[in-house]
Amino acid sequence: MATTVITPEAEQVGNAVPESRSGKRAPVTEPAAREEWTATQRVAFRIAFIFLIIMCIPVTAEWWNNLVTINWFHLHYRDLYDIARFSPSIYKFQNPAYNLLGYIDWVEALAIGIVGGLIWTALDNKNKQYHNLYYWLRVVVRYRAGIGIIGFGFTKLFPVQMPYPSLGVLNAHFGDLTAQKIYWLSVGIVPWYQVFAGVVELTAGTMLFFRKTTTFGAILLLGALGDITYVNFAYDGGVHVYASYFVLFSAFLLWYDAVPVYNLIVKESFTVPPVLIPVFTQKWLRVTRIVLKTATIGIFLVWLYYLQYVNFKYDPYKQPAMSGLKQLRGNYNVSEFKFNGQDIPYSPLDSVRWQGVTFEKWSSLTFNVNKPLNLDLSNGGGAAMRDINRNFELTGVAGGKRVFYYDADTVNKVLYLQDKLPEFTKRKGKRGNRGGDKGGDNKLAKSFIPAEAKANIRNEVTAIDPAAQSTRRERGVSQELKDKRKRARMVLYYTADASGSHIVLTGKDDKKNDVYIVLDRVNRQYALTDSKLVAGKY
């Protein structure tokens, strides 16, 4: 196998092959590729080669473990998404995502590239050009960027990355939303715009799989992800590092065309761009190339498309998957509130009385209290399998908003509620690690829902549509059940009329106080028109 290069000078080479009648030019052979690079170009390439390979190749044990433990016959979309979505991980500072420390891996990779490039330069005195190596570096970057942005794009094509707002979020005061939340909601309320963004990203990624369309794909990628990078800086979105990862790759791919484009547009001179073309002289290499390319497109375009569709329809990323009690869904005013037997009249300043209660279409109860609470500044991402850990409905929302996940014993009319925002406490001792107090919370969890009640509560793995069930979900639910973080808990009995317009809740709140709460449904009209393109089946 050899890599050839077609340049304007190559047309003068004696053994060049002229154009055929179809107008296609056959590849020019080796003499055209012997142009020497300057010493500066060679050193810069060596540094860039090592740097970009580090940026493109997964090095974490978690990634490789995910690759070898995937059940390819029972896939979840996240299995393929996690293969596609990775970035360099050399040494991480704690929680660097929301500032420039998120780029520390880039700096470390560049430092390794500089040292490695200088050592390479000292040891390599023979090679005066790296056309072949340059071609294959571009192939690695093209496919890394293509696969990565396709995985990113599918979460927009099927709009699950920025969900449509829940009732609790719709009822939040605008001033209680963080800038990041405002931006994500502004995209979430117009799902078809999110779909458009996904189409752009998928088109860019697909184009990068083909040499002839690489430049167009890189232009699309640079424009789309450059905008996303800036948006995340402006709105403190926390995704700027991963977005700029693709900006870097697209800039590298476009650098190949920088001089020809400059000559054509700025200097207005006749330009024939250089074209690097691989020549596969052995049949097994040609077959291997076709098989690998077909497999990549089949897995990351066709198969991932289907898996993402199933996820959108039955188990949407960020949104809880299981439906809530249909009888209770809606907005409610608190008509009566008793606390340890004492009637608490309505007051917007009261720190105990509930206000603005909602039962979501999934298994969440939300209400407001007039006291400061911890604010979750994440964007609700991650790969949570349990609904209690899917927290987009509470992230970035202040103003005393509380969100509880509930398991419903529909036979005995009991709600077992847990705060979706866990408490982080330090263990007693010298180290002060997070994670609870020596498993005491787990002991409480065992007694929180009695065994007889669990028999009446749905199984989280099988409660969703069979089409969305997967090995990853089974493993994930089991693993997340071991979570030792403390959560506020309530046990409330409920009674409701047939329509659910009048509900009475009685029981213990999260501080073990007796509460008696009467809720009356409010048919609130929003200026926002409901979209038909909403994820989940509830």
XYZ file of C-alpha atoms in Angstrom:
538
model
C 0.000 0.000 0.000
C 1.177 3.538 -0.748
C -0.317 6.958 -0.235
C -0.077 9.316 -3.167
C -0.613 13.017 -3.526
C -1.981 14.963 -6.457
C -0.671 18.526 -6.682
C -0.508 21.086 -9.496
C 3.096 20.004 -10.075
C 2.044 16.360 -10.225
C 0.316 17.003 -13.524
C 3.753 17.544 -15.062
C 5.140 14.227 -13.807
C 5.924 11.908 -16.690
C 4.135 8.858 -15.297
C 0.959 10.703 -14.278
C -2.229 9.162 -15.592
C -4.397 11.520 -17.673
C -8.105 12.028 -17.126
C -10.395 9.329 -18.445
C -13.377 10.039 -20.669
C -15.528 10.179 -17.562
C -13.521 13.161 -16.374
C -12.104 11.302 -13.373
C -8.383 11.497 -12.783
C -6.574 8.352 -11.729
C -4.246 8.683 -8.745
C -0.750 9.916 -9.407
C 2.019 7.671 -8.176
C 4.856 8.215 -5.757
C 7.066 10.917 -7.390
C 4.472 13.593 -6.656
C 4.588 12.755 -2.955
C 8.332 13.284 -2.565
C 8.209 17.032 -1.982
C 10.264 17.760 1.119
C 8.813 19.597 4.106
C 10.667 22.314 5.902
C 12.229 21.531 9.271
C 9.570 23.630 11.003
C 6.782 21.741 9.259
C 8.257 18.381 10.259
C 8.597 19.338 13.928
C 5.093 20.837 14.004
C 3.641 17.695 12.431
C 5.374 15.385 14.910
C 4.013 17.370 17.846
C 0.536 17.593 16.292
C 0.518 13.877 15.479
C 1.205 12.793 19.061
C -1.179 15.417 20.488
C -4.082 14.465 18.213
C -3.607 10.725 18.678
C -3.830 11.237 22.453
C -6.975 13.317 21.910
C -8.559 10.660 19.675
C -7.750 7.397 21.442
C -9.645 6.403 24.616
C -7.278 5.734 27.505
C -9.621 5.223 30.459
C -10.291 1.774 31.903
C -13.979 2.680 32.131
C -14.247 3.080 28.350
C -12.557 -0.238 27.616
C -14.562 -1.997 30.308
C -17.752 -0.671 28.733
C -16.604 -1.906 25.327
C -15.912 -5.478 26.441
C -18.925 -5.840 28.755
C -21.590 -4.649 26.336
C -24.312 -7.161 25.539
C -24.492 -6.622 21.787
C -27.669 -8.703 21.576
C -29.549 -6.632 24.178
C -28.296 -3.083 23.684
C -29.270 0.196 25.282
C -28.617 3.339 23.238
C -26.207 4.517 25.928
C -23.946 1.511 25.255
C -23.080 2.867 21.808
C -23.312 6.487 22.891
C -20.621 5.935 25.531
C -18.358 4.378 22.911
C -18.854 7.448 20.731
C -18.692 10.011 23.528
C -15.303 10.257 25.160
C -12.580 12.847 25.464
C -8.985 12.676 26.708
C -8.637 11.818 30.374
C -5.097 12.002 31.705
C -5.303 13.755 35.056
C -8.520 15.385 36.225
C -8.928 18.140 38.745
C -12.032 17.800 40.909
C -15.170 19.113 39.170
C -13.413 21.152 36.437
C -16.267 21.192 33.932
C -17.559 24.690 34.631
C -14.269 26.545 34.218
C -11.096 26.538 32.188
C -9.640 23.720 34.276
C -11.768 21.484 32.087
C -9.066 21.932 29.458
C -6.313 20.557 31.691
C -6.232 17.312 29.713
C -5.628 19.286 26.542
C -2.669 21.054 28.120
C -1.292 17.751 29.361
C -1.737 16.126 25.937
C 0.008 19.071 24.277
C 2.894 18.869 26.758
C 3.281 15.161 25.969
C 3.092 16.021 22.262
C 5.850 18.639 22.541
C 8.187 16.368 24.482
C 7.433 13.395 22.242
C 7.750 15.486 19.100
C 11.163 16.805 20.108
C 12.387 13.293 20.936
C 11.015 12.085 17.591
C 12.869 14.914 15.835
C 16.138 13.990 17.544
C 15.809 10.337 16.514
C 14.440 10.767 12.979
C 16.877 12.316 10.509
C 15.779 10.344 7.455
C 12.192 11.362 6.712
C 11.857 14.689 4.941
C 8.072 14.508 4.604
C 5.146 12.649 6.197
C 2.475 12.552 3.502
C 1.479 8.981 4.298
C 1.331 9.557 8.054
C -0.524 12.828 7.518
C -3.182 11.023 5.491
C -3.775 8.396 8.158
C -3.826 10.998 10.929
C -6.595 12.760 9.034
C -8.450 9.445 8.762
C -8.237 8.931 12.535
C -9.424 12.478 13.247
C -12.212 12.252 10.635
C -13.663 9.081 12.088
C -13.207 10.161 15.692
C -15.007 13.447 15.023
C -17.649 11.772 12.855
C -18.539 9.057 15.353
C -18.503 11.498 18.270
C -20.723 14.132 16.724
C -23.179 11.530 15.439
C -23.620 10.223 18.986
C -24.115 13.819 20.143
C -26.462 14.616 17.259
C -28.899 11.756 17.820
C -29.798 13.135 21.272
C -31.026 16.233 19.426
C -32.549 14.530 16.379
C -34.768 12.744 18.895
C -35.085 15.694 21.299
C -34.045 14.261 24.647
C -30.896 16.263 25.421
C -32.928 19.360 26.290
C -36.312 18.041 27.465
C -39.626 19.811 27.245
C -40.213 21.500 30.634
C -42.097 19.624 33.325
C -45.076 21.157 35.166
C -42.877 21.963 38.142
C -40.436 23.867 35.937
C -43.252 25.672 34.112
C -44.499 26.872 37.496
C -41.076 28.153 38.593
C -40.456 31.915 38.704
C -38.212 33.120 35.891
C -35.875 34.755 38.387
C -35.365 31.401 40.117
C -33.801 29.828 37.003
C -30.072 29.832 36.379
C -28.771 31.169 33.058
C -27.894 27.640 31.957
C -31.405 26.430 32.747
C -32.969 29.294 30.814
C -30.966 28.449 27.722
C -31.659 24.716 27.863
C -35.371 25.354 28.374
C -35.453 27.847 25.514
C -34.315 25.026 23.235
C -36.473 22.412 24.974
C -39.712 24.317 24.328
C -39.072 24.243 20.560
C -38.239 20.572 19.878
C -38.191 21.032 16.105
C -35.304 23.481 16.445
C -33.489 20.869 18.512
C -34.188 18.381 15.710
C -32.707 20.834 13.196
C -29.532 21.112 15.280
C -29.360 17.324 15.333
C -29.708 17.146 11.545
C -26.790 19.583 11.154
C -24.580 17.570 13.502
C -25.505 14.253 11.895
C -24.889 15.637 8.407
C -21.483 16.920 9.465
C -20.570 13.583 11.034
C -21.723 11.574 8.024
C -19.728 13.761 5.648
C -16.580 13.146 7.668
C -16.806 9.430 6.871
C -16.070 10.183 3.210
C -12.883 11.775 1.928
C -14.567 13.806 -0.821
C -17.025 15.481 1.576
C -14.644 15.981 4.504
C -14.192 19.698 3.909
C -17.936 20.371 3.834
C -18.425 18.271 6.948
C -15.629 20.090 8.757
C -17.158 23.471 7.861
C -20.543 22.387 9.241
C -18.904 20.994 12.352
C -16.863 24.129 12.980
C -19.900 26.390 12.665
C -22.298 24.262 14.713
C -19.967 23.298 17.553
C -18.277 26.689 17.612
C -21.671 28.193 18.393
C -22.376 25.548 21.056
C -18.990 26.192 22.656
C -19.665 29.915 22.919
C -23.215 29.363 24.187
C -21.925 27.145 26.981
C -19.371 29.749 28.004
C -22.007 32.486 27.906
C -24.687 30.551 29.793
C -22.315 28.584 32.035
C -23.625 25.372 30.521
C -20.710 23.106 31.361
C -20.451 21.415 27.943
C -17.940 23.850 26.448
C -14.981 21.451 26.780
C -16.603 18.611 24.860
C -18.067 20.982 22.247
C -14.706 22.665 21.623
C -13.187 19.171 21.280
C -14.956 18.963 17.908
C -14.045 22.532 17.024
C -10.398 21.495 17.400
C -10.841 18.505 15.094
C -12.739 20.476 12.459
C -10.062 23.204 12.486
C -7.350 20.575 11.964
C -9.223 19.032 9.040
C -9.807 22.431 7.437
C -6.139 23.366 7.788
C -5.409 20.987 4.898
C -7.463 23.244 2.608
C -6.387 26.588 4.092
C -3.725 27.473 1.502
C -5.736 26.405 -1.586
C -8.798 28.296 -0.343
C -6.655 31.368 0.345
C -5.146 31.177 -3.133
C -8.550 30.755 -4.761
C -10.593 33.328 -2.810
C -8.066 35.932 -1.676
C -5.408 35.784 -4.383
C -7.974 34.804 -7.056
C -5.471 32.522 -8.701
C -5.999 29.236 -10.526
C -5.871 26.547 -7.844
C -5.683 22.781 -7.927
C -5.901 21.525 -4.331
C -3.637 18.693 -3.183
C -5.451 15.400 -2.801
C -4.149 12.571 -0.662
C -5.370 9.196 -1.934
C -4.528 5.765 -0.538
C -3.622 3.031 -2.987
C -4.418 -0.463 -1.700
C -2.311 -2.914 -3.661
C -3.483 -6.044 -1.834
C -7.009 -7.443 -2.033
C -7.295 -8.178 1.704
C -6.572 -4.516 2.455
C -9.293 -3.379 0.071
C -11.774 -5.809 1.628
C -10.774 -4.805 5.173
C -11.279 -1.138 4.336
C -14.781 -1.771 2.977
C -15.751 -3.978 5.925
C -14.540 -1.477 8.551
C -16.205 1.456 6.841
C -19.485 -0.422 6.396
C -19.428 -1.616 10.015
C -18.800 1.911 11.321
C -21.661 3.368 9.309
C -23.950 0.460 10.161
C -23.298 0.660 13.902
C -23.182 4.414 14.450
C -25.706 5.578 11.876
C -28.212 2.746 11.435
C -28.140 0.813 14.693
C -27.667 3.836 16.943
C -30.531 5.554 15.119
C -32.876 2.695 16.037
C -31.685 2.516 19.654
C -32.056 6.275 20.091
C -35.576 6.124 18.666
C -36.521 3.432 21.196
C -34.986 5.525 23.968
C -36.907 8.615 22.851
C -40.177 6.745 22.771
C -39.995 4.654 25.952
C -37.005 5.561 28.155
C -35.936 9.137 27.404
C -32.508 10.302 28.477
C -32.859 12.796 31.385
C -36.627 12.277 31.787
C -38.009 9.606 34.139
C -39.185 6.576 32.199
C -42.028 5.187 34.310
C -45.441 6.779 34.210
C -46.900 8.307 37.336
C -50.395 7.780 38.728
C -52.712 9.082 36.015
C -55.415 9.894 38.531
C -53.164 12.404 40.329
C -51.473 14.236 37.447
C -51.767 18.014 37.308
C -51.352 21.314 39.159
C -52.840 21.784 42.629
C -53.508 24.541 45.110
C -53.034 23.697 48.783
C -56.508 24.332 50.240
C -55.687 23.107 53.750
C -52.422 22.338 55.524
C -52.116 20.951 59.042
C -48.741 20.513 60.730
C -48.662 18.291 63.826
C -52.393 18.866 64.173
C -52.119 22.656 63.915
C -53.805 24.421 61.008
C -51.315 26.558 59.050
C -53.100 29.312 57.091
C -51.786 30.375 53.715
C -48.935 32.851 53.753
C -46.358 33.349 50.998
C -43.773 33.902 53.754
C -44.424 30.662 55.642
C -41.445 28.271 55.578
C -43.441 25.124 56.407
C -46.630 25.261 54.368
C -46.510 23.746 50.895
C -47.316 25.839 47.835
C -47.738 25.149 44.113
C -48.001 21.354 44.204
C -47.720 19.302 41.005
C -47.924 15.616 40.211
C -45.986 15.075 36.996
C -46.940 12.602 34.280
C -44.042 10.504 35.589
C -43.504 9.540 39.233
C -42.561 12.938 40.670
C -44.255 15.188 43.224
C -43.076 18.801 43.361
C -43.928 21.668 45.676
C -42.481 24.963 46.881
C -41.500 25.998 50.385
C -40.377 29.449 51.427
C -36.866 28.617 52.572
C -33.469 28.327 50.897
C -32.441 24.932 49.573
C -29.323 23.505 47.967
C -29.099 24.330 44.267
C -28.039 21.654 41.796
C -26.005 23.393 39.079
C -25.609 20.372 36.822
C -27.556 20.049 33.583
C -29.201 16.769 34.521
C -26.846 14.693 32.403
C -25.186 11.389 33.137
C -26.423 7.915 32.401
C -28.890 7.258 35.219
C -31.089 4.210 34.804
C -33.302 4.824 37.863
C -35.917 7.557 37.673
C -34.911 8.934 41.062
C -31.510 9.856 39.619
C -32.893 11.614 36.532
C -32.963 15.112 37.875
C -33.328 17.523 34.960
C -36.619 18.765 36.440
C -34.809 20.164 39.496
C -31.378 21.210 38.199
C -30.822 24.930 37.910
C -34.087 25.758 39.728
C -33.996 27.745 42.977
C -36.813 29.384 44.947
C -37.498 26.572 47.419
C -38.475 24.046 44.750
C -38.544 20.484 46.088
C -38.870 17.426 43.867
C -39.688 13.988 45.262
C -39.670 10.666 43.454
C -42.425 8.338 44.584
C -43.130 4.615 44.603
C -46.865 4.025 44.752
C -48.533 1.180 46.605
C -51.807 1.452 44.715
C -53.461 -1.278 46.769
C -53.048 0.454 50.127
C -52.994 3.986 48.628
C -49.548 4.896 49.972
C -46.814 7.028 48.399
C -43.226 6.333 49.454
C -41.383 9.529 48.545
C -37.661 10.308 48.324
C -36.058 13.669 47.621
C -34.469 13.653 44.162
C -31.713 15.939 45.452
C -29.615 13.804 47.811
C -27.808 15.206 50.812
C -24.028 15.042 50.937
C -22.650 14.515 54.401
C -19.151 13.830 55.680
C -18.312 10.771 57.653
C -16.889 11.249 61.089
C -13.164 10.663 61.201
C -9.995 12.023 59.688
C -10.795 11.701 55.998
C -14.337 12.998 55.809
C -15.431 11.134 52.673
C -18.772 11.638 51.045
C -21.372 8.952 50.933
C -23.341 8.674 54.165
C -22.657 7.491 57.681
C -21.281 3.951 57.593
C -24.243 2.508 55.786
C -26.804 3.662 58.333
C -28.916 5.145 55.558
C -29.008 1.782 53.808
C -30.445 0.212 56.951
C -33.130 2.885 56.935
C -33.802 2.190 53.261
C -34.533 -1.454 54.007
C -37.283 -0.483 56.448
C -38.500 2.521 54.453
C -40.756 0.440 52.183
C -42.198 -2.633 53.930
C -41.949 -5.961 52.174
C -45.728 -6.246 51.848
C -45.818 -2.856 50.117
C -42.990 -3.750 47.725
C -45.160 -6.562 46.400
C -47.578 -3.884 45.148
C -44.929 -1.611 43.622
C -43.728 -1.891 40.040
C -40.333 -3.291 39.192
C -38.169 -0.533 37.709
C -36.594 -2.810 35.110
C -39.797 -4.289 33.695
C -42.120 -1.312 34.239
C -41.168 0.237 30.908
C -42.031 -1.069 27.456
C -40.262 -4.369 26.616
C -38.737 -2.743 23.516
C -36.662 -0.476 25.775
C -35.505 -3.123 28.221
C -31.805 -3.921 28.024
C -28.917 -5.518 29.851
C -27.530 -2.088 30.657
C -30.765 -1.039 32.303
C -30.903 -4.225 34.366
C -27.319 -3.734 35.527
C -27.754 -0.010 36.047
C -30.853 -0.269 38.230
C -29.172 -2.931 40.368
C -26.019 -0.817 40.740
C -27.880 2.401 41.551
C -29.879 0.657 44.268
C -26.577 0.502 46.174
C -26.410 4.308 46.288
C -25.510 5.307 49.873
C -26.315 8.991 49.654
C -28.874 10.213 52.152
C -32.245 11.385 50.881
C -35.125 13.051 52.673
C -38.073 10.656 52.802
C -41.822 10.890 53.359
C -44.607 8.345 53.654
C -48.004 9.746 52.680
C -51.391 8.071 52.364
C -53.552 9.466 49.603
C -57.238 9.548 48.837
C -58.677 11.085 45.716
C -62.005 11.395 43.968
C -62.506 9.633 40.657
C -61.196 12.564 38.598
C -58.292 13.345 40.927
C -59.436 16.950 41.270
C -59.522 16.687 45.069
C -56.715 14.886 46.926
C -56.001 14.405 50.619
C -52.470 13.487 51.746
C -51.783 12.357 55.312
C -48.700 10.943 56.985
C -45.154 11.910 57.929
C -43.018 14.538 56.223
C -39.234 14.285 55.881
C -38.751 15.527 59.474
C -41.200 12.957 60.897
C -43.865 15.606 61.501
C -47.520 14.739 61.057
C -49.011 16.458 58.013
C -52.529 16.695 56.633
C -52.703 18.295 53.186
C -55.747 18.983 51.028
C -55.093 19.616 47.335
C -57.505 20.970 44.728
C -56.622 20.744 41.074
C -56.091 23.929 39.087
C -56.517 23.918 35.317
C -53.721 26.347 34.585
C -53.541 27.745 31.065
C -50.042 28.406 29.743
C -49.107 30.727 26.903
C -46.737 27.986 25.771
C -48.398 25.606 23.332
C -47.764 21.934 24.024
C -45.567 20.296 21.440
C -46.549 16.992 19.864
C -42.890 16.022 19.645
C -42.390 15.102 23.298
C -40.347 12.172 24.545
C -41.664 9.303 26.630
C -44.801 7.219 26.805
C -46.856 8.022 29.887
